[in-house]
Coordinates of C-alpha atoms and ligand atoms in Angstrom, one line a residue:
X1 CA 131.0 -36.1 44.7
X2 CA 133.1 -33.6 45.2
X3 CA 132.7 -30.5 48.3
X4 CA 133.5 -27.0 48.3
X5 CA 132.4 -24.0 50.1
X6 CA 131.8 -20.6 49.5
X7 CA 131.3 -17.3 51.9
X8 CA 129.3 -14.8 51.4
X9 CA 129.1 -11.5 53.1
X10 CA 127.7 -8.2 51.8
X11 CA 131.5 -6.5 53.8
X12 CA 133.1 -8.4 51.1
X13 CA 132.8 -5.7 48.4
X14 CA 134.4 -5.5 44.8
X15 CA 132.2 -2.6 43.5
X16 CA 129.1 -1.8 41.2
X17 CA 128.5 -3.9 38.1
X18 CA 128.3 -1.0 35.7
X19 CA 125.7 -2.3 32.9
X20 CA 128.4 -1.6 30.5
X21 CA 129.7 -4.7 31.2
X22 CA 127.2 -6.4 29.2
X23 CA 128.4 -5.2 26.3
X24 CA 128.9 -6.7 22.7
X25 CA 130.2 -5.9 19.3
X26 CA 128.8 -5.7 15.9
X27 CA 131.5 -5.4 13.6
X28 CA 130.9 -5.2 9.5
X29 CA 132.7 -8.6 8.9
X30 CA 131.4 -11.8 7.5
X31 CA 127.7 -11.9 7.8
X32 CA 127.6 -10.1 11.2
X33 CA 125.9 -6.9 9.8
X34 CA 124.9 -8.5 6.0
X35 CA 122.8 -11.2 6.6
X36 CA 122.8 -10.9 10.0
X37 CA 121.0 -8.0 11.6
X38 CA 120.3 -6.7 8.4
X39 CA 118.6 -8.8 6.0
X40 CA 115.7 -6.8 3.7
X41 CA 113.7 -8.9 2.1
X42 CA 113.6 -11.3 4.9
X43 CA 110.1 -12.2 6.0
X44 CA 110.9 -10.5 9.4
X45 CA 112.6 -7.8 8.1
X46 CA 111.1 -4.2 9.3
X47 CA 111.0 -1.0 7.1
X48 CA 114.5 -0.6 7.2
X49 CA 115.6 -4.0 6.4
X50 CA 116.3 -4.9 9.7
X51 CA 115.8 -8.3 10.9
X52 CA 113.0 -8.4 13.6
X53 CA 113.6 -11.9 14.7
X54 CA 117.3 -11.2 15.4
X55 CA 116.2 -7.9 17.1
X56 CA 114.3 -9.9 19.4
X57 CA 116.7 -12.7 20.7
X58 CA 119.2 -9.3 21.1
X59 CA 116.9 -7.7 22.9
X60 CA 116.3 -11.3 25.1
X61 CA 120.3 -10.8 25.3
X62 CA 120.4 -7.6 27.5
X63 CA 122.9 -5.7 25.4
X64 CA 122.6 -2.3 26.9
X65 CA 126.1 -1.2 24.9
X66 CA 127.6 -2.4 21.1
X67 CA 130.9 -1.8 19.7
X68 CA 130.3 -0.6 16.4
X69 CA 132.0 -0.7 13.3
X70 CA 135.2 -3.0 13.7
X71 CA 137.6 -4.2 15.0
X72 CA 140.2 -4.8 12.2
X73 CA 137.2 -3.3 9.7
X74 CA 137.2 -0.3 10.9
X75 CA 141.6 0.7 10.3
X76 CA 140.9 1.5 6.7
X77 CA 137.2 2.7 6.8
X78 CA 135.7 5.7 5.6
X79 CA 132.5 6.6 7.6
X80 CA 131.4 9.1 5.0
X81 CA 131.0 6.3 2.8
X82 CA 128.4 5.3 4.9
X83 CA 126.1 8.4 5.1
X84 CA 123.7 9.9 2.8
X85 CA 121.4 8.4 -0.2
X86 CA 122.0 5.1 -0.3
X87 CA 122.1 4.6 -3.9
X88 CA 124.8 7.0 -3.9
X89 CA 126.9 5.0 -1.6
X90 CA 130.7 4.0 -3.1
X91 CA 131.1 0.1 -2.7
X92 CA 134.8 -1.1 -1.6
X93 CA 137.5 -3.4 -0.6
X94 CA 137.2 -4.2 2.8
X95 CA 141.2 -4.8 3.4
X96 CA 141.0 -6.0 7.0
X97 CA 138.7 -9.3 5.8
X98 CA 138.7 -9.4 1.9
X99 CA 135.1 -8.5 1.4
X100 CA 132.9 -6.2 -0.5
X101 CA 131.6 -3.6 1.5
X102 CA 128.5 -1.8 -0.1
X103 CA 128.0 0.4 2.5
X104 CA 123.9 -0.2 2.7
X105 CA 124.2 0.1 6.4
X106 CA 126.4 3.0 7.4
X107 CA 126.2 4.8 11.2
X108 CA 122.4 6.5 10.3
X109 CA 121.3 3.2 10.1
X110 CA 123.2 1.4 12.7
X111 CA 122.0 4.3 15.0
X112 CA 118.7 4.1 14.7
X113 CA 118.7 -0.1 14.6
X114 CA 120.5 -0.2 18.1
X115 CA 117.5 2.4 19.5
X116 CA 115.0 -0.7 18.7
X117 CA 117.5 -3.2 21.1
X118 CA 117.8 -0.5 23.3
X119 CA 121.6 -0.4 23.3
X120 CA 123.8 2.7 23.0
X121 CA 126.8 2.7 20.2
X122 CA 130.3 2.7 21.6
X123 CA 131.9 4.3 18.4
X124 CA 135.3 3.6 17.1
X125 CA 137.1 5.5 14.7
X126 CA 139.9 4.8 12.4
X127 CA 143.0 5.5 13.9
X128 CA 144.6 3.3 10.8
X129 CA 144.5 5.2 7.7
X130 CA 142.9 8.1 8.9
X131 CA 143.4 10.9 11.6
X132 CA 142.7 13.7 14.1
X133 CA 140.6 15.1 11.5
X134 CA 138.1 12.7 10.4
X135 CA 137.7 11.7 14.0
X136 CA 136.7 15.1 15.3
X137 CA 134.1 15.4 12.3
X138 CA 132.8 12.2 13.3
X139 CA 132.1 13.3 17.1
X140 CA 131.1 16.3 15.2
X141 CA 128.2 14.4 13.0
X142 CA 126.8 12.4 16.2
X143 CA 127.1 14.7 18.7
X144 CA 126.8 18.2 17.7
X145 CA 123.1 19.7 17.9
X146 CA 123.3 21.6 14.5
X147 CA 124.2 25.1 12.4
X148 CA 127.5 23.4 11.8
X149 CA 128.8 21.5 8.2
X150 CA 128.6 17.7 9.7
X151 CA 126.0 18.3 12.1
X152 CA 123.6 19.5 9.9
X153 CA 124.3 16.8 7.2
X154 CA 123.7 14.4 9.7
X155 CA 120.3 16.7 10.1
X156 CA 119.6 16.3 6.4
X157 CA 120.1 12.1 6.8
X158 CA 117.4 12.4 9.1
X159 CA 118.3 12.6 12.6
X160 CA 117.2 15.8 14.0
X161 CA 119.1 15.6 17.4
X162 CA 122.6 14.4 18.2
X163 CA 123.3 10.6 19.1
X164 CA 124.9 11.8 22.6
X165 CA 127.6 8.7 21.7
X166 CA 129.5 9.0 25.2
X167 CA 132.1 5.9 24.3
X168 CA 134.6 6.4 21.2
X169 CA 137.4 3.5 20.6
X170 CA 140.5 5.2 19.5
X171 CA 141.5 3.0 16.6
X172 CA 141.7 -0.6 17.1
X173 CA 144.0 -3.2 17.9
X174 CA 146.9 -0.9 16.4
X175 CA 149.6 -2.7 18.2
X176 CA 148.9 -5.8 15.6
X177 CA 151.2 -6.2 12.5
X178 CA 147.7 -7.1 10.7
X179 CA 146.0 -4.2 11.1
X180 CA 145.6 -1.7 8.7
X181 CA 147.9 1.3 9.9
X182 CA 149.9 -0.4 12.5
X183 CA 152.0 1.8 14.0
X184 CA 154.9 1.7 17.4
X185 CA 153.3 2.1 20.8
X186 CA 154.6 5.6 20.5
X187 CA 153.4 6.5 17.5
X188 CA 150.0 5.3 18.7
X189 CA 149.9 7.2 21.6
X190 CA 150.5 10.7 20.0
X191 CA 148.1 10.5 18.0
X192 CA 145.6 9.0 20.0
X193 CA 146.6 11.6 22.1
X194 CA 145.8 14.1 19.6
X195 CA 142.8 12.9 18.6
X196 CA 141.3 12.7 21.6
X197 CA 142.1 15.9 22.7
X198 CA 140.1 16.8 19.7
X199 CA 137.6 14.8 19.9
X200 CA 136.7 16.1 23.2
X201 CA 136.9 19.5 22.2
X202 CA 134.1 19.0 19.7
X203 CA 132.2 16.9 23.0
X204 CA 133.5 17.8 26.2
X205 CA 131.6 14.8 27.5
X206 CA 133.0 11.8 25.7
X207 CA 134.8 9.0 27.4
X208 CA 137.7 7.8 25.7
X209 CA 139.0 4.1 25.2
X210 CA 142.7 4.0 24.6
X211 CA 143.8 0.5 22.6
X212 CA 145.4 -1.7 24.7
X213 CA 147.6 -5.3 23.6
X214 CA 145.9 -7.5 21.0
X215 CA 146.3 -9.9 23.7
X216 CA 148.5 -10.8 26.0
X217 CA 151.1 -13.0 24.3
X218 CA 151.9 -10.0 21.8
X219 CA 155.3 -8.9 22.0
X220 CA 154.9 -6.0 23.0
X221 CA 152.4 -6.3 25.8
X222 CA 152.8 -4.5 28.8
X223 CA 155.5 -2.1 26.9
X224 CA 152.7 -1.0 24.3
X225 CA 150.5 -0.3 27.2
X226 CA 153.2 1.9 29.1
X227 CA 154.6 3.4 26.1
X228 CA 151.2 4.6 24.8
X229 CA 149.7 5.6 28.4
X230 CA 152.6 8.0 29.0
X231 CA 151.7 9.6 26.0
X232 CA 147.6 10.0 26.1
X233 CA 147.1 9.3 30.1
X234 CA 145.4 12.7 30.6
X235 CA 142.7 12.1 27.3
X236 CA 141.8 9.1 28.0
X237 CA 139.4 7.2 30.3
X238 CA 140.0 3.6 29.8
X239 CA 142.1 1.2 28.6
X240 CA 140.6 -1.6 25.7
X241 CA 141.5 -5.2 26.4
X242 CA 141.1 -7.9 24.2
X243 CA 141.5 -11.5 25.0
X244 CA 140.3 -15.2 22.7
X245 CA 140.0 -18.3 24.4
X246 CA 139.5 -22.0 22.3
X247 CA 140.3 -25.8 23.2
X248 CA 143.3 -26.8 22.3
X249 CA 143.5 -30.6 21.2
X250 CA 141.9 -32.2 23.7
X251 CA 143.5 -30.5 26.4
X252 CA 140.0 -29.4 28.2
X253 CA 141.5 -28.8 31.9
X254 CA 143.4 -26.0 30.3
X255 CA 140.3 -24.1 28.6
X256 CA 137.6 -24.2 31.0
X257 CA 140.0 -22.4 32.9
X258 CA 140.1 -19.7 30.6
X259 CA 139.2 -17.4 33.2
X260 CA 142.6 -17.6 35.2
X261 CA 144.2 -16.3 32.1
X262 CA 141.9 -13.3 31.9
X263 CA 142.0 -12.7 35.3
X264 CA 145.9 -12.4 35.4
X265 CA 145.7 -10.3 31.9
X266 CA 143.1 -8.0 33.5
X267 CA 145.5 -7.7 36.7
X268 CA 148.7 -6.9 34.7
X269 CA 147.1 -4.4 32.8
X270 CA 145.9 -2.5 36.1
X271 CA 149.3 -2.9 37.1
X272 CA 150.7 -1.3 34.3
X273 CA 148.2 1.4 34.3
X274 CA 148.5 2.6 37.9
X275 CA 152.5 2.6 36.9
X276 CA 152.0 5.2 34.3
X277 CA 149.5 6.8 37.0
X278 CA 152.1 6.9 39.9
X279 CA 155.3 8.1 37.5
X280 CA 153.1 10.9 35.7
X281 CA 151.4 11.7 39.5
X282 CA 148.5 11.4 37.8
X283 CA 145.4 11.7 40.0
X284 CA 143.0 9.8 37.5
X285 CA 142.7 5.7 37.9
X286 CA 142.2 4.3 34.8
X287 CA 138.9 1.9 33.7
X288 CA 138.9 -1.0 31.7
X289 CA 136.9 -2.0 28.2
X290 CA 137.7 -5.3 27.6
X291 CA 136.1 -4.8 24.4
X292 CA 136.2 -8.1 22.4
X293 CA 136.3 -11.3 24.7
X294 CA 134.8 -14.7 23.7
X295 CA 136.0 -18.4 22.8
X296 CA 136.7 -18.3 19.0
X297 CA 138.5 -21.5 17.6
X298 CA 141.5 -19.4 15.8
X299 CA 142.7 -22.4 14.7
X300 CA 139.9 -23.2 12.1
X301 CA 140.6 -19.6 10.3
X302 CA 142.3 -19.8 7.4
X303 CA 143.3 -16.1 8.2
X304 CA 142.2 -13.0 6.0
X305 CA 145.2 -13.3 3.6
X306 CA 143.4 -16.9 2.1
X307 CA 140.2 -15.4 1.6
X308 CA 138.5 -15.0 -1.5
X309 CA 136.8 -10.9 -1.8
X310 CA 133.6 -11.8 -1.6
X311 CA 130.2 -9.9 -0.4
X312 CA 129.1 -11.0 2.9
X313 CA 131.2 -14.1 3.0
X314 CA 130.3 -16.7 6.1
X315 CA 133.8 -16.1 8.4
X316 CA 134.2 -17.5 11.3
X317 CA 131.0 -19.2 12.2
X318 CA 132.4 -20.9 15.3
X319 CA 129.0 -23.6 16.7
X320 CA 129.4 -23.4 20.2
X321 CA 129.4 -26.3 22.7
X322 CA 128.3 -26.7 26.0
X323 CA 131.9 -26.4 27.1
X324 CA 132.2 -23.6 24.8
X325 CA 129.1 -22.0 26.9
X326 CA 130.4 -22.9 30.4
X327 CA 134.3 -21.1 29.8
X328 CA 131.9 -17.9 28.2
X329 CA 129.8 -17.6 31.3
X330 CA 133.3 -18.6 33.6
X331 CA 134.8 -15.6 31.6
X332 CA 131.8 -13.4 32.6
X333 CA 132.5 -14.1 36.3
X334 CA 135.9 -13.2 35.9
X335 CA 134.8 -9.5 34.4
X336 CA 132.4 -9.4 37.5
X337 CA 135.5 -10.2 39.4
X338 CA 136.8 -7.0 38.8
X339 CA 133.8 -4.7 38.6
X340 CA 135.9 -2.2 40.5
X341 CA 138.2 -2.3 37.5
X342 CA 136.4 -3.2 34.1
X343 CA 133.6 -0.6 33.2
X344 CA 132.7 -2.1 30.0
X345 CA 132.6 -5.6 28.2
X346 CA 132.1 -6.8 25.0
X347 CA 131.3 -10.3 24.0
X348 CA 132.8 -10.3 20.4
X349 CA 130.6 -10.6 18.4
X350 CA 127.2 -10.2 18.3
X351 CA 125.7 -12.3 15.4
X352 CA 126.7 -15.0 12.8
X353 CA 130.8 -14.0 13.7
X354 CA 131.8 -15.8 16.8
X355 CA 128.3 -15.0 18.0
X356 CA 125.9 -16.0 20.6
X357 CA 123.1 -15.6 17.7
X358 CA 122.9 -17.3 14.4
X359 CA 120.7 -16.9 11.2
X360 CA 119.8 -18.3 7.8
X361 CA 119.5 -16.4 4.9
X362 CA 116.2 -16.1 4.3
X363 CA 115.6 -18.5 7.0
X364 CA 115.1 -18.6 11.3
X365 CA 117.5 -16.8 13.9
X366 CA 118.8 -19.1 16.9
X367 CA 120.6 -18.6 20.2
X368 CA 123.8 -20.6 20.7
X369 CA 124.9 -22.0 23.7
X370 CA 127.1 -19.4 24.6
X371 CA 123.7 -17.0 24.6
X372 CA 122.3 -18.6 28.3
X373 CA 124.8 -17.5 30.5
X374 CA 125.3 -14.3 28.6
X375 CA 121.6 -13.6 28.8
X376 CA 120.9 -14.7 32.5
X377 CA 124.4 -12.8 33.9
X378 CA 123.2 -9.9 32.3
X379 CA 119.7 -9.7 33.4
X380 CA 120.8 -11.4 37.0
X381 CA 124.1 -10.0 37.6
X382 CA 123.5 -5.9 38.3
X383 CA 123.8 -4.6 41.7
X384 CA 127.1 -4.7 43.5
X385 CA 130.0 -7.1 43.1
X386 CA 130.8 -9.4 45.9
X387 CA 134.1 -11.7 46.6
X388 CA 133.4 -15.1 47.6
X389 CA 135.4 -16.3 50.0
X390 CA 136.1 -20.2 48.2
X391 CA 137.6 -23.5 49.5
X392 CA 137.8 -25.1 46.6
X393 CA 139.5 -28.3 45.3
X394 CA 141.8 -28.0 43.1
X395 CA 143.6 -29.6 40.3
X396 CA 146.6 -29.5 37.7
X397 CA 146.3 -28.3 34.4
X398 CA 149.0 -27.6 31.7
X399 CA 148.1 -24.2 30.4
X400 CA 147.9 -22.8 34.3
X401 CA 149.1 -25.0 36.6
X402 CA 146.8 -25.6 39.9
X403 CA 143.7 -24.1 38.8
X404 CA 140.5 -24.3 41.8
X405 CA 137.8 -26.6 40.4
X406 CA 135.1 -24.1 41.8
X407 CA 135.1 -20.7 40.5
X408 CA 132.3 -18.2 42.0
X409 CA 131.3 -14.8 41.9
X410 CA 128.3 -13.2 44.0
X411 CA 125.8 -10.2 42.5
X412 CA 124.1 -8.3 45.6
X413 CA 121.1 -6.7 43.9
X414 CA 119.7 -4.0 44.7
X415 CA 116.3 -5.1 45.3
X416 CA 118.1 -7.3 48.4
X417 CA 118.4 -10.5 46.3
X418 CA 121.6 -12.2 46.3
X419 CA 122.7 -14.4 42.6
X420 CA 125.7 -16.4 42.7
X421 CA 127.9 -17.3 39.4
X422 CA 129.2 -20.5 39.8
X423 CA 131.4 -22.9 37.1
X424 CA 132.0 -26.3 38.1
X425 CA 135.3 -27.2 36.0
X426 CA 135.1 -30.7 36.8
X427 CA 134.7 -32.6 33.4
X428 CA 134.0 -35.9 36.1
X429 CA 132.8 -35.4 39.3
X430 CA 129.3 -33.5 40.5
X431 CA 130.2 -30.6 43.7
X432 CA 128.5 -29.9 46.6
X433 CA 128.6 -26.2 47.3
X434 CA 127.9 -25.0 51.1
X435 CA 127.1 -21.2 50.6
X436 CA 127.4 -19.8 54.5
X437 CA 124.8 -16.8 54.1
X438 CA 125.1 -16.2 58.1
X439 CA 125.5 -12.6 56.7
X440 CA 122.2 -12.1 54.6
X441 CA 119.8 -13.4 57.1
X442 CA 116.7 -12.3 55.3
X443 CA 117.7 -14.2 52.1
X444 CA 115.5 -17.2 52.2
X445 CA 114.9 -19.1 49.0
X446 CA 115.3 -19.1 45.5
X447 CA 116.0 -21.4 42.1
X448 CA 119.3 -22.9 41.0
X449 CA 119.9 -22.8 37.1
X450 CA 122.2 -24.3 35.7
X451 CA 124.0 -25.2 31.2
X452 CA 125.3 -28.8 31.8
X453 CA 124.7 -31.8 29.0
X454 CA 125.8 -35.4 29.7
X455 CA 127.1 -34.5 26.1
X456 CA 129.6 -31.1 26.3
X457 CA 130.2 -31.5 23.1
X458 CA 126.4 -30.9 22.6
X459 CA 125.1 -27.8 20.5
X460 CA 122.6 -25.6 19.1
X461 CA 121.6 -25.6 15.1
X462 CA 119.4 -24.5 12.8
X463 CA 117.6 -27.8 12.7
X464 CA 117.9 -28.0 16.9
X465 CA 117.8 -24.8 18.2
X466 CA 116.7 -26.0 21.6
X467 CA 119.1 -28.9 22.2
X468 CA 121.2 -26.8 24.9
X469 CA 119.2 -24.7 27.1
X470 CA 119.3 -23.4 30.9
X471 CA 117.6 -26.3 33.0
X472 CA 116.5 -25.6 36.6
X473 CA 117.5 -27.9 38.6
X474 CA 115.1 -27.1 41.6
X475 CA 114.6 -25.1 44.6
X476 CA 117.4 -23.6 46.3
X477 CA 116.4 -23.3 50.3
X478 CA 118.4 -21.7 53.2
X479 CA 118.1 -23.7 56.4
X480 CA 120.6 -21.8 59.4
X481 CA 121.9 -19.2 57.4
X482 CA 123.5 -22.1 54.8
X483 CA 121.9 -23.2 51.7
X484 CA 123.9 -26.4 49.7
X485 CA 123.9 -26.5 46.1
X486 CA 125.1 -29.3 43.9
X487 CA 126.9 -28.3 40.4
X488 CA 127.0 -31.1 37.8
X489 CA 129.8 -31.8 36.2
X490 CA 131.4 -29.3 33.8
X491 CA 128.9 -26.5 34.3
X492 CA 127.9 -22.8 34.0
X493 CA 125.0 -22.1 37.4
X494 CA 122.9 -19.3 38.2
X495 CA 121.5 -19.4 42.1
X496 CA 119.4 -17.0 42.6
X497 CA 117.9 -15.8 46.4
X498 CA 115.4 -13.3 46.7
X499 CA 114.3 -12.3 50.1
Ligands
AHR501 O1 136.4 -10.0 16.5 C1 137.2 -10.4 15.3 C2 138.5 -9.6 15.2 O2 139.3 -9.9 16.3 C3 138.4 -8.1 15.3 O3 138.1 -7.5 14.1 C4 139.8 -7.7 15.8 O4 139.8 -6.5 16.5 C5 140.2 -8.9 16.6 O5 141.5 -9.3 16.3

């Protein structure tokens, strides 16, 4: 067995988890909105054709914000389409993912869904094909109380007062050669620039995500970021990050520790944005949305241009492992990380597409692996960010070189309690973790959870929903101020100390 050790003090303070973080993204692609939350005709489905057994396990999520429409979707998409009389509702190409878009849920109806999981709508628009001018009537649509042209239609569609959406994406991903309306770094920044400005002088109150690198191995990364920033610093409030991690061949060192690599992409990003902060003596400090984060096996995508149009097609329906589940939760402590930095997160995406929830047509909804950690961070993890001091072994790995074999994050909540996130990245060996909580004295016992399998290939289906779920693995007791823990191998844990 293996030994580590972790310190704890309540001095040691990153900042407060804003709830934001446990965010996700429901983008109309694939069966994520078709099929997925929205399913009429479905024996659970409620007046408005929306599943109620998929509301339920987002609900047992703890989703407090969702990304909504796209991603790539939302470059060439018309919101109008989406509004009004359904019936009277224009079907078209969707260009980012060859599909059929019928427009039977549109922002009304997305609106008034996310009100029943008790999450608010972080809004993009399309920055792609569109402009300055569709976006301000958008903000104008949600946000404006009425006795104007868009706020009153959105009055006739049956929402008397404004949505108060506070987040707004500008555009997505417009540094990608794939999206719809790619542009240059400066291109993108005047506009989004403009828009903003707009934007926020239809809502003075708005927060404004500015998009960042499609990820970190783009070209342009860190140029994009600085190019753009000059231009919109002053609009905007944060900075979108997006970031994919999967196994590659069966080099599983390297993934489970994903979260090095977003730890490093999160840190070059702050760099770059206190850059354009110090040359533009800019008093503002920028936030992060890392926006769309997850494991999604890339590899097994044909990629859009391969795809036949088709209405609701199944795209990537990634099955998650319990490796899968322990990088996810490792890539949530690395967000928690830097709670003084990253305001908002979203696990991409929410159902059937790279999702911790899955469904059947006409059949049952069931959580994937990748759902526990999710679930238990979010409902766990709120309170204030502390750094764990860690002596850790260590070992090689190709993707990152010397990578710590423990990585830890601690939650002080504000009822007193204390959770710490732990990953064991050992695929062999079982660790012994002394947690030295001389500082907490009144912390005296609690549980220890953990997602381990003696198979990590193991997963969750339709036919085995259950196969991969959190086990507790007993009492976790503080004797001296120190309480020892024991990770299995390759795992996600939750221990959690009340007072
Ligand atoms: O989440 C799937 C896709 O990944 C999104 O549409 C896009 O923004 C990203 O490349």
């Amino acid at each position: 067995m293996r030994s580590a050790s972790l310190i704890v003090d309540p001095a040691f303070r990153i900042g407060a988890v804003d709830p934001r973080l446990y965010g996700s993204f429901v983008e109309h692609l694939g069966r994520c909105v078709y099929q997925g939350i929205f399913e009429p005709g479905h024996p659970s489905a409620d007046e408005n054709g929306f599943r109620r057994d998929v509301a339920e396990l987002v609900r047992g999520l703890g989703v407090p914000i969702i990304r909504y429409p796209g991603g790539n979707f939302v470059s060439a998409y018309n919101w109008e389409d989406g509004i009004g009389p359904v019936h009277d509702r224009p079907a078209r190409i969707d260009l980012a993912w060859r599909s059929i878009e019928t427009n039977r849920v549109g922002l009304d109806e997305f609106q008034r869904w996310a009100a029943t999981v008790n999450a608010e709508t972080m809004m993009a628009v399309n920055l792609g094909t569109r402009g300055i001018d569709e976006a301000r009537a958008l903000v104008e649509y949600c946000n404006h109380p009425s006795g104007t042209a868009w706020s009153d239609r959105r009055r006739a569609n049956g929402a008397a007062e404004p949505y108060g959406i506070k987040v707004w994406c500008l555009g997505n991903e417009m540094d990608g050669p794939w999206q719809i309306g790619h542009k240059t770094a400066l291109e993108y920044g005047r506009l989004a620039a403009e828009a903003g400005k707009a934007m926020r002088l239809v809502d003075p109150g708005v927060e404004l995500v500015i998009s960042g690198s499609s990820h970190s191995r783009m070209p342009t990364f860190g140029t994009w970021e600085r190019i753009a920033l000059t231009e919109a610093y002053d609009t905007v409030d944060h900075i979108s990050m997006h970031s994919y991690y999967q196994q590659h061949g069966d080099d599983r060192d390297s993934f489970l520790a994903a979260a090095v690599d977003m730890d490093r992409f999160i840190d070059a990003i702050v760099a770059t944005a206190d850059h354009v902060r110090a040359v533009g003596r800019h008093t503002k400090r920028l936030t992060i949305a890392f926006d769309e984060w997850n494991v999604w096996y890339q590899s097994r995508f044909p990629g859009e241009k391969n795809l036949p149009i088709a209405e609701a097609p199944p795209l990537l329906e990634d099955v998650y492992s319990v490796t899968d589940a322990v990088v996810a939760g490792n890539l949530l402590i690395s967000l928690l990380r830097h709670a003084d930095r990253v305001r908002i997160g979203c696990q991409a995406q929410l159902v059937n597409v790279i999702a911790p929830i899955m469904t059947a047509p006409g059949g049952p909804a069931w959580r994937q692996t990748i759902y526990h950690p999710y679930a238990l961070t979010s409902r766990y993890g709120r309170g204030t960010v502390l750094r764990v001091e860690a002596r850790s072994p260590a070992h090689e790995t190709s993707a990152y070189g010397e990578v710590a074999l423990l990585d830890a994050v601690a939650v002080l909540r504000d009822d007193g309690g204390l959770v710490v996130f732990a990953v064991n990245r050992d695929q062999g060996e079982e660790m012994a973790v002394d947690i030295d909580l001389r500082s907490l004295p009144r912390l005296v016992a609690g549980e220890h959870i953990t997602v381990a399998d003696a198979d990590p290939d193991a997963v969750n289906d339709q036919h085995n929903p259950e196969r991969v779920t959190p086990r507790r693995l007993g009492d976790a007791k503080v004797d001296g101020g120190r309480l020892t823990v024991v990770l299995p191998p390759l795992s996600w844990n939750m221990v959690r100390l009340t007072l």
